[in-house]
Amino acid sequence: MSELVQVLLLTTMAGAAIPIGGAIAMVERISPQWLKEELRHSVIAFGGGVLISAVALVLVPDGVKALSLGWIVAAFVAGALAFWGLETLLARSQSSIAQLVAMLSDFIPEAIALGAAFAHGESTGALLAVLIALQNLPEGFNAFRELRVSGNVRGGKLVLMLAACVPLGPLAGWIGYHHLAEYPSVVGFIMLFAASGILYLTFQDLAPQSRSESQRAPAIGAVFGFLLGVIGQVLLDG
């Protein structure tokens, strides 16, 4: 099996976790109500922890390797301004898709990095794909819940919308493999741009949603989400 085929298969597998997470959210039936709310806040917090771990352990460490300090600052400023502008447009249109945007901002750069890693002959691609899938599962769950609350689309149609995101993984992996592997500075800029946007969306939208006045467990979910990233990083380094 060629390296490119492996990239396409692995990124497809990782992306498939997005609609799977949405399908789990669709069939969720939990009683009593307090437990359902506790789970909802905990999963949102868990997804936020996963995103922060992606920023701290993957996107920033890998992104800064090929860039000077000036370009690092430029990437972060550009990402913050771009996502602030996007959030402003979404607020004006009364749309709330922060989790979906944050998820794709994490998934696409990591798929590009996976493709570039295979092009350089690195052997960690399969494990990285598994970790991306583990990130996408709670993020797909949260994106489904957020879109269901804020939009008019329901049930299976929302899962199909999430499934439409899956091809973005193979496309990003192919771009990373064929076109960006020889330009590590471009890949680094993309990763830092995405990291900046994820941080903005996490603290602007996801963290406030995860908090509940009478519950303490959701904060533990954020810690466990970050721990998942730490475990994955240790496995990759091992």
XYZ file of C-alpha atoms in Angstrom:
238
model
C 0.000 0.000 0.000
C 1.447 3.369 -1.042
C 2.085 6.114 1.479
C -0.505 8.375 -0.158
C -3.198 5.696 0.110
C -2.330 5.272 3.783
C -2.657 9.035 4.308
C -6.077 9.075 2.634
C -7.338 6.058 4.606
C -6.066 7.304 7.960
C -7.424 10.825 7.555
C -10.783 9.400 6.445
C -10.856 7.186 9.528
C -10.015 10.146 11.761
C -12.676 12.301 10.118
C -15.328 9.593 10.434
C -15.243 10.123 14.198
C -16.974 13.489 13.661
C -20.364 12.136 12.476
C -20.035 9.188 14.876
C -19.847 11.685 17.742
C -22.882 13.446 16.297
C -24.800 10.168 16.047
C -24.061 9.438 19.711
C -25.421 12.871 20.641
C -28.539 12.231 18.524
C -29.496 9.032 20.366
C -28.578 10.346 23.814
C -31.307 9.521 26.328
C -30.338 10.174 29.919
C -32.413 10.636 33.052
C -32.763 12.370 35.436
C -32.401 15.863 33.982
C -29.575 16.906 36.314
C -27.446 13.982 35.100
C -28.163 14.869 31.465
C -27.053 18.457 32.091
C -23.965 17.279 33.959
C -22.988 15.071 31.022
C -23.591 17.846 28.480
C -21.395 20.327 30.346
C -18.747 17.663 30.968
C -18.513 16.676 27.291
C -18.215 20.347 26.271
C -15.432 20.784 28.840
C -13.767 17.544 27.701
C -13.803 18.788 24.104
C -12.281 22.076 25.240
C -9.545 20.201 27.089
C -8.791 18.142 23.977
C -8.540 21.300 21.871
C -6.197 22.953 24.376
C -4.039 19.810 24.386
C -3.882 19.925 20.580
C -2.689 23.535 20.801
C -0.170 22.941 23.591
C 1.208 19.567 22.521
C 0.899 19.427 18.714
C 0.090 22.654 16.909
C 2.390 25.063 18.775
C 5.430 22.784 19.336
C 5.408 21.593 15.714
C 4.465 24.990 14.321
C 7.329 26.956 15.877
C 10.059 24.611 14.645
C 10.391 26.107 11.171
C 9.495 29.735 11.898
C 11.333 32.776 13.192
C 9.926 34.767 16.090
C 8.493 37.392 13.760
C 6.534 34.841 11.740
C 5.346 33.134 14.926
C 3.912 36.426 16.179
C 2.408 37.149 12.744
C 0.694 33.744 12.625
C -0.838 34.172 16.079
C -2.005 37.728 15.438
C -3.462 36.767 12.061
C -5.285 33.772 13.567
C -6.737 35.795 16.424
C -7.938 38.578 14.127
C -9.385 36.146 11.588
C -11.367 34.185 14.158
C -12.472 37.352 15.928
C -13.838 38.552 12.588
C -15.533 35.211 11.973
C -17.072 35.248 15.451
C -18.361 38.781 14.822
C -20.020 37.688 11.572
C -21.572 34.657 13.280
C -22.890 36.836 16.111
C -24.521 39.188 13.635
C -26.165 36.276 11.845
C -27.171 34.766 15.236
C -25.390 31.536 14.374
C -23.442 29.539 16.968
C -21.041 27.071 15.381
C -17.963 27.741 17.502
C -17.413 24.064 18.313
C -17.636 23.071 14.643
C -15.203 25.809 13.600
C -12.801 24.915 16.414
C -12.997 21.238 15.495
C -12.153 21.882 11.843
C -9.414 24.325 12.881
C -7.840 21.429 14.765
C -8.610 18.599 12.313
C -7.451 20.208 9.058
C -3.969 21.393 10.175
C -3.298 18.042 11.872
C -4.339 16.204 8.683
C -1.963 18.420 6.701
C 0.799 17.622 9.208
C -0.001 13.904 8.947
C 0.367 14.013 5.162
C 3.627 15.940 5.413
C 4.932 13.454 8.007
C 4.297 10.519 5.663
C 6.053 12.364 2.839
C 9.128 12.649 5.070
C 8.978 8.945 5.967
C 8.023 9.393 9.610
C 6.485 6.333 11.275
C 4.022 7.961 13.674
C 1.244 8.598 11.141
C -1.077 5.767 12.189
C -0.947 6.666 15.881
C -1.438 10.350 15.076
C -4.557 9.439 13.080
C -5.950 7.519 16.072
C -5.342 10.511 18.325
C -7.044 12.844 15.841
C -10.028 10.476 15.792
C -10.181 10.491 19.607
C -10.216 14.288 19.485
C -12.916 14.395 16.798
C -15.331 12.126 18.679
C -16.219 14.472 21.585
C -15.898 17.467 19.255
C -18.460 15.934 16.873
C -20.747 15.298 19.862
C -20.474 18.913 20.989
C -20.851 20.313 17.469
C -24.079 18.340 17.008
C -25.512 19.644 20.284
C -24.513 23.224 19.476
C -25.942 23.136 15.951
C -29.149 21.489 17.162
C -29.724 24.226 19.712
C -28.855 27.143 17.424
C -30.320 26.000 14.093
C -33.436 24.656 12.452
C -31.840 21.412 11.229
C -32.502 18.334 13.341
C -31.478 14.712 13.789
C -30.169 12.782 10.839
C -29.695 15.858 8.659
C -27.269 17.275 11.201
C -25.283 14.032 11.229
C -25.125 14.199 7.427
C -23.841 17.775 7.712
C -21.108 16.566 10.034
C -20.361 13.687 7.659
C -19.800 16.263 4.913
C -16.757 17.408 6.917
C -15.069 13.997 6.592
C -13.624 14.535 3.054
C -11.794 17.621 4.327
C -9.386 15.274 6.153
C -8.197 13.306 3.098
C -8.063 16.532 1.083
C -5.888 18.209 3.722
C -3.735 15.085 4.017
C -3.234 14.986 0.238
C -2.279 18.681 0.198
C 0.191 18.100 3.022
C 1.684 15.042 1.316
C 1.928 16.358 -2.241
C 2.250 20.120 -1.981
C 3.380 21.281 1.473
C 5.878 18.645 2.611
C 8.688 20.684 1.060
C 7.493 23.884 2.728
C 7.684 23.275 6.493
C 7.430 27.003 7.191
C 4.029 27.128 5.464
C 2.804 24.124 7.453
C 4.095 25.752 10.633
C 2.303 29.017 9.876
C -0.970 27.140 9.232
C -0.634 25.250 12.519
C 0.028 28.398 14.572
C -2.756 30.298 12.798
C -5.135 27.476 13.732
C -3.793 27.304 17.295
C -4.514 30.997 17.781
C -8.055 30.585 16.471
C -8.702 27.562 18.671
C -7.568 29.455 21.774
C -9.856 32.353 20.897
C -12.896 30.148 20.294
C -12.231 28.016 23.369
C -12.210 30.952 25.770
C -14.839 32.972 23.934
C -17.451 30.242 23.454
C -16.649 26.763 24.742
C -15.394 27.535 28.256
C -18.465 29.646 29.178
C -20.772 26.890 27.900
C -19.038 24.243 29.998
C -19.606 26.067 33.292
C -22.566 25.345 35.530
C -23.322 27.149 38.770
C -24.085 24.067 40.842
C -21.769 21.495 39.269
C -18.054 20.822 39.671
C -17.609 17.745 37.472
C -17.386 19.542 34.080
C -14.062 21.141 35.056
C -12.704 17.632 35.645
C -13.792 16.816 32.095
C -11.502 19.575 30.789
C -8.582 18.078 32.729
C -9.283 14.606 31.346
C -9.531 16.031 27.838
C -6.088 17.588 28.177
C -4.792 14.364 29.737
C -5.864 12.502 26.597
C -3.579 14.763 24.573
C -0.705 14.248 27.022
C -1.075 10.458 26.774
C -1.093 10.677 22.995
C 2.019 12.862 22.968
C 3.868 10.441 25.230
C 2.922 7.550 22.955
C 4.066 9.478 19.890
C 7.391 10.363 21.508
C 7.829 6.787 22.680
